[in-house]
Amino acid sequence: MNFLDYWDPLIERMPKPDLIKLQERKFRKLLAYVKDHSKFYRRKFKEAKINLDDIKSLDDLQKLPFTIKKDFRDNYPIGMLCIPNNQVIRYHASSGTTGKRTIVGYTRNDIHEWSTSLARGLTSLGVGRGDIIQNSYGYGLFTGGLGFHYGAEMVGATTLPTGAGMTERQLELMQDLGTTVFACTPSYFMHIAEVARKLGIDFGRDTKLKIGLFGAEPWSEDMRKRIEEATRIDAYDVFGTSELNGPLFMECKFKNGIHIWADQYIVEIIDPDTGESVSEGKKGELVVTTISKEAMPLIRYRIGDITYVDSEDCECGRTHPRLMRILGRADDMLIIRGINVFPGQIESVLMKVPELGENYQLIIDREHELDEMTILVEVAEKFAKEKKSRLFKVKQNVINDLRNVLNLSVEVKLEKPGNLPRSLGKATRVIDKRKL
Ligand code: ADP
Ligand code: ZN
């Protein structure tokens, strides 16, 4: 790889010992900063009986208490700000998937660091001047639209700020302006591909699209295969949360984990039950400390997503750690008759079956005190007219495969193509009637 493949080669390729020194320095600065500017952390540390003078190095990080989503809610709207209100240049709000929305404020420098993080990722995929990035993440309070927009502008690409929705118009603009990169949720992109098929648009023949940047919701490796086969583009995973900023990190060309920038964020993986660190490569809950943020820095923020980290240098030459696929939030995990199930495991089984489409929903209910899960999944368009007996066999096979993978018997119902709802943003895959 040559230096043009990096946005900031000195940082991105920094030898690990130097990177750790840099983290150490920024971590100490962060502690001094929150001590001076954060009422919230002063209170939190006092409650936890932490004397910041005892926290001398990164090794002491684990002595500090966690920050959790509830802290945002308890301090709603802006009790966690470390700066005067008139230095906030923007607010965003989370989508509120798991409860009351949280508000995040940014300084000018926060926006710059955020855009830089995306600029590094885009450059790692060779995206820059000359590219046309169609940004279909929602604009507005959601961090996806504007966040991505600023990153795209930083690398000098042309942004086409379509936002989500109006799928036919998306396709028309994609063709008319020669979009090369498309950014949205993976579920929305599958919908776009479906509409394209109906309109007779072939991505390879009729568009210049080569890269998809997909995130904001969990998706499986098998979904990636589906997308790439159906549209002949390269699909990359993008991750972020509004509390950290918004969309921040992405895979490089090697599609081997999402690069986290260690000069901006310190990553830990913990056992969600005990709060203890787990060893490298083990799955656990993602915890992040921000070492560049000004408006709302976070110390040991429990994001709630389950993943694992690989700290080996990547083939691309970057030395920063990589998040391997995000399996979903700890609270996305379903407990069905005492068995832990991640929706992603089910998606993987379904996407391996060519007769099935990409749209599915998990319905969970309780009958006679027993949890029941029914999986609604559409038949792929190509197989819509298939004989009933063949589809019955497909269904039985899926039930068997799911039983092997999950250790659980579930119902499967095949739906006609188009029967299940489509989403413009984050798809609703699970309907848990036990909670209604
Ligand atoms: P909300 O918490 O209200 O959904 P956000 O819009 O900040 O607000 O969503 C961030 C969350 O979205 C992450 O914590 C994670 O659960 C999910 N997410 C984002 N990107 C990905 C991804 N690439 N893979 C899996 N999950 C993702
Ligand atoms: Zn890489």
JSON list of N, CA and C in Angstrom, two decimals, residues 274-306:
[
{"chain": "A", "resi": 274, "resn": "THR", "atom": "N", "xyz": [-20.39, -9.52, 34.73]},
{"chain": "A", "resi": 274, "resn": "THR", "atom": "CA", "xyz": [-19.48, -9.20, 35.84]},
{"chain": "A", "resi": 274, "resn": "THR", "atom": "C", "xyz": [-18.83, -7.83, 35.68]},
{"chain": "A", "resi": 275, "resn": "GLY", "atom": "N", "xyz": [-18.79, -7.30, 34.46]},
{"chain": "A", "resi": 275, "resn": "GLY", "atom": "CA", "xyz": [-18.12, -6.02, 34.23]},
{"chain": "A", "resi": 275, "resn": "GLY", "atom": "C", "xyz": [-16.61, -6.17, 34.09]},
{"chain": "A", "resi": 276, "resn": "GLU", "atom": "N", "xyz": [-16.10, -7.41, 34.22]},
{"chain": "A", "resi": 276, "resn": "GLU", "atom": "CA", "xyz": [-14.66, -7.63, 34.09]},
{"chain": "A", "resi": 276, "resn": "GLU", "atom": "C", "xyz": [-14.27, -7.69, 32.62]},
{"chain": "A", "resi": 277, "resn": "SER", "atom": "N", "xyz": [-13.01, -7.30, 32.33]},
{"chain": "A", "resi": 277, "resn": "SER", "atom": "CA", "xyz": [-12.52, -7.41, 30.95]},
{"chain": "A", "resi": 277, "resn": "SER", "atom": "C", "xyz": [-12.44, -8.86, 30.53]},
{"chain": "A", "resi": 278, "resn": "VAL", "atom": "N", "xyz": [-12.70, -9.13, 29.28]},
{"chain": "A", "resi": 278, "resn": "VAL", "atom": "CA", "xyz": [-12.50, -10.49, 28.78]},
{"chain": "A", "resi": 278, "resn": "VAL", "atom": "C", "xyz": [-11.23, -10.48, 27.93]},
{"chain": "A", "resi": 279, "resn": "SER", "atom": "N", "xyz": [-10.66, -11.66, 27.70]},
{"chain": "A", "resi": 279, "resn": "SER", "atom": "CA", "xyz": [-9.40, -11.68, 26.96]},
{"chain": "A", "resi": 279, "resn": "SER", "atom": "C", "xyz": [-9.64, -11.42, 25.48]},
{"chain": "A", "resi": 280, "resn": "GLU", "atom": "N", "xyz": [-8.60, -10.97, 24.83]},
{"chain": "A", "resi": 280, "resn": "GLU", "atom": "CA", "xyz": [-8.65, -10.62, 23.40]},
{"chain": "A", "resi": 280, "resn": "GLU", "atom": "C", "xyz": [-9.27, -11.74, 22.58]},
{"chain": "A", "resi": 281, "resn": "GLY", "atom": "N", "xyz": [-10.19, -11.38, 21.70]},
{"chain": "A", "resi": 281, "resn": "GLY", "atom": "CA", "xyz": [-10.79, -12.38, 20.82]},
{"chain": "A", "resi": 281, "resn": "GLY", "atom": "C", "xyz": [-12.06, -12.98, 21.40]},
{"chain": "A", "resi": 282, "resn": "LYS", "atom": "N", "xyz": [-12.32, -12.75, 22.69]},
{"chain": "A", "resi": 282, "resn": "LYS", "atom": "CA", "xyz": [-13.56, -13.27, 23.31]},
{"chain": "A", "resi": 282, "resn": "LYS", "atom": "C", "xyz": [-14.68, -12.26, 23.12]},
{"chain": "A", "resi": 283, "resn": "LYS", "atom": "N", "xyz": [-15.87, -12.81, 22.95]},
{"chain": "A", "resi": 283, "resn": "LYS", "atom": "CA", "xyz": [-17.03, -11.94, 22.79]},
{"chain": "A", "resi": 283, "resn": "LYS", "atom": "C", "xyz": [-17.42, -11.27, 24.10]},
{"chain": "A", "resi": 284, "resn": "GLY", "atom": "N", "xyz": [-17.90, -10.07, 24.01]},
{"chain": "A", "resi": 284, "resn": "GLY", "atom": "CA", "xyz": [-18.39, -9.38, 25.20]},
{"chain": "A", "resi": 284, "resn": "GLY", "atom": "C", "xyz": [-18.97, -8.05, 24.81]},
{"chain": "A", "resi": 285, "resn": "GLU", "atom": "N", "xyz": [-19.22, -7.24, 25.82]},
{"chain": "A", "resi": 285, "resn": "GLU", "atom": "CA", "xyz": [-19.87, -5.95, 25.56]},
{"chain": "A", "resi": 285, "resn": "GLU", "atom": "C", "xyz": [-18.82, -4.87, 25.31]},
{"chain": "A", "resi": 286, "resn": "LEU", "atom": "N", "xyz": [-19.11, -4.05, 24.33]},
{"chain": "A", "resi": 286, "resn": "LEU", "atom": "CA", "xyz": [-18.19, -2.99, 23.91]},
{"chain": "A", "resi": 286, "resn": "LEU", "atom": "C", "xyz": [-18.29, -1.81, 24.87]},
{"chain": "A", "resi": 287, "resn": "VAL", "atom": "N", "xyz": [-17.12, -1.38, 25.35]},
{"chain": "A", "resi": 287, "resn": "VAL", "atom": "CA", "xyz": [-17.03, -0.22, 26.25]},
{"chain": "A", "resi": 287, "resn": "VAL", "atom": "C", "xyz": [-16.03, 0.75, 25.64]},
{"chain": "A", "resi": 288, "resn": "VAL", "atom": "N", "xyz": [-16.38, 2.01, 25.55]},
{"chain": "A", "resi": 288, "resn": "VAL", "atom": "CA", "xyz": [-15.50, 2.95, 24.86]},
{"chain": "A", "resi": 288, "resn": "VAL", "atom": "C", "xyz": [-15.25, 4.19, 25.71]},
{"chain": "A", "resi": 289, "resn": "THR", "atom": "N", "xyz": [-14.00, 4.64, 25.73]},
{"chain": "A", "resi": 289, "resn": "THR", "atom": "CA", "xyz": [-13.64, 5.90, 26.36]},
{"chain": "A", "resi": 289, "resn": "THR", "atom": "C", "xyz": [-13.19, 6.86, 25.26]},
{"chain": "A", "resi": 290, "resn": "THR", "atom": "N", "xyz": [-13.76, 8.05, 25.24]},
{"chain": "A", "resi": 290, "resn": "THR", "atom": "CA", "xyz": [-13.42, 9.00, 24.16]},
{"chain": "A", "resi": 290, "resn": "THR", "atom": "C", "xyz": [-12.26, 9.87, 24.64]},
{"chain": "A", "resi": 291, "resn": "ILE", "atom": "N", "xyz": [-11.20, 9.96, 23.83]},
{"chain": "A", "resi": 291, "resn": "ILE", "atom": "CA", "xyz": [-10.06, 10.78, 24.29]},
{"chain": "A", "resi": 291, "resn": "ILE", "atom": "C", "xyz": [-9.82, 11.99, 23.40]},
{"chain": "A", "resi": 292, "resn": "SER", "atom": "N", "xyz": [-10.81, 12.31, 22.55]},
{"chain": "A", "resi": 292, "resn": "SER", "atom": "CA", "xyz": [-10.68, 13.53, 21.75]},
{"chain": "A", "resi": 292, "resn": "SER", "atom": "C", "xyz": [-11.88, 14.45, 21.88]},
{"chain": "A", "resi": 293, "resn": "LYS", "atom": "N", "xyz": [-12.93, 13.97, 22.54]},
{"chain": "A", "resi": 293, "resn": "LYS", "atom": "CA", "xyz": [-14.17, 14.77, 22.52]},
{"chain": "A", "resi": 293, "resn": "LYS", "atom": "C", "xyz": [-14.15, 15.89, 23.55]},
{"chain": "A", "resi": 294, "resn": "GLU", "atom": "N", "xyz": [-14.76, 17.01, 23.19]},
{"chain": "A", "resi": 294, "resn": "GLU", "atom": "CA", "xyz": [-14.78, 18.17, 24.08]},
{"chain": "A", "resi": 294, "resn": "GLU", "atom": "C", "xyz": [-16.15, 18.38, 24.73]},
{"chain": "A", "resi": 295, "resn": "ALA", "atom": "N", "xyz": [-17.20, 18.36, 23.92]},
{"chain": "A", "resi": 295, "resn": "ALA", "atom": "CA", "xyz": [-18.51, 18.74, 24.45]},
{"chain": "A", "resi": 295, "resn": "ALA", "atom": "C", "xyz": [-19.03, 17.70, 25.44]},
{"chain": "A", "resi": 296, "resn": "MET", "atom": "N", "xyz": [-18.99, 16.44, 25.05]},
{"chain": "A", "resi": 296, "resn": "MET", "atom": "CA", "xyz": [-19.49, 15.37, 25.91]},
{"chain": "A", "resi": 296, "resn": "MET", "atom": "C", "xyz": [-18.55, 14.18, 25.89]},
{"chain": "A", "resi": 297, "resn": "PRO", "atom": "N", "xyz": [-17.40, 14.32, 26.53]},
{"chain": "A", "resi": 297, "resn": "PRO", "atom": "CA", "xyz": [-16.49, 13.17, 26.58]},
{"chain": "A", "resi": 297, "resn": "PRO", "atom": "C", "xyz": [-17.13, 12.06, 27.42]},
{"chain": "A", "resi": 298, "resn": "LEU", "atom": "N", "xyz": [-16.78, 10.83, 27.11]},
{"chain": "A", "resi": 298, "resn": "LEU", "atom": "CA", "xyz": [-17.36, 9.71, 27.85]},
{"chain": "A", "resi": 298, "resn": "LEU", "atom": "C", "xyz": [-16.25, 8.81, 28.37]},
{"chain": "A", "resi": 299, "resn": "ILE", "atom": "N", "xyz": [-16.41, 8.40, 29.60]},
{"chain": "A", "resi": 299, "resn": "ILE", "atom": "CA", "xyz": [-15.43, 7.51, 30.20]},
{"chain": "A", "resi": 299, "resn": "ILE", "atom": "C", "xyz": [-16.07, 6.16, 30.41]},
{"chain": "A", "resi": 300, "resn": "ARG", "atom": "N", "xyz": [-15.48, 5.15, 29.83]},
{"chain": "A", "resi": 300, "resn": "ARG", "atom": "CA", "xyz": [-15.97, 3.77, 29.95]},
{"chain": "A", "resi": 300, "resn": "ARG", "atom": "C", "xyz": [-17.47, 3.69, 29.66]},
{"chain": "A", "resi": 301, "resn": "TYR", "atom": "N", "xyz": [-17.85, 4.17, 28.50]},
{"chain": "A", "resi": 301, "resn": "TYR", "atom": "CA", "xyz": [-19.27, 4.14, 28.13]},
{"chain": "A", "resi": 301, "resn": "TYR", "atom": "C", "xyz": [-19.66, 2.74, 27.66]},
{"chain": "A", "resi": 302, "resn": "ARG", "atom": "N", "xyz": [-20.66, 2.18, 28.32]},
{"chain": "A", "resi": 302, "resn": "ARG", "atom": "CA", "xyz": [-21.14, 0.84, 27.93]},
{"chain": "A", "resi": 302, "resn": "ARG", "atom": "C", "xyz": [-22.12, 1.00, 26.80]},
{"chain": "A", "resi": 303, "resn": "ILE", "atom": "N", "xyz": [-21.65, 0.70, 25.61]},
{"chain": "A", "resi": 303, "resn": "ILE", "atom": "CA", "xyz": [-22.49, 0.90, 24.43]},
{"chain": "A", "resi": 303, "resn": "ILE", "atom": "C", "xyz": [-23.60, -0.13, 24.37]},
{"chain": "A", "resi": 304, "resn": "GLY", "atom": "N", "xyz": [-23.29, -1.33, 24.88]},
{"chain": "A", "resi": 304, "resn": "GLY", "atom": "CA", "xyz": [-24.34, -2.34, 24.93]},
{"chain": "A", "resi": 304, "resn": "GLY", "atom": "C", "xyz": [-24.26, -3.33, 23.78]},
{"chain": "A", "resi": 305, "resn": "ASP", "atom": "N", "xyz": [-23.39, -3.07, 22.80]},
{"chain": "A", "resi": 305, "resn": "ASP", "atom": "CA", "xyz": [-23.28, -4.00, 21.67]},
{"chain": "A", "resi": 305, "resn": "ASP", "atom": "C", "xyz": [-22.32, -5.13, 21.99]},
{"chain": "A", "resi": 306, "resn": "ILE", "atom": "N", "xyz": [-22.66, -6.30, 21.46]},
{"chain": "A", "resi": 306, "resn": "ILE", "atom": "CA", "xyz": [-21.81, -7.47, 21.69]},
{"chain": "A", "resi": 306, "resn": "ILE", "atom": "C", "xyz": [-20.92, -7.69, 20.47]}
]
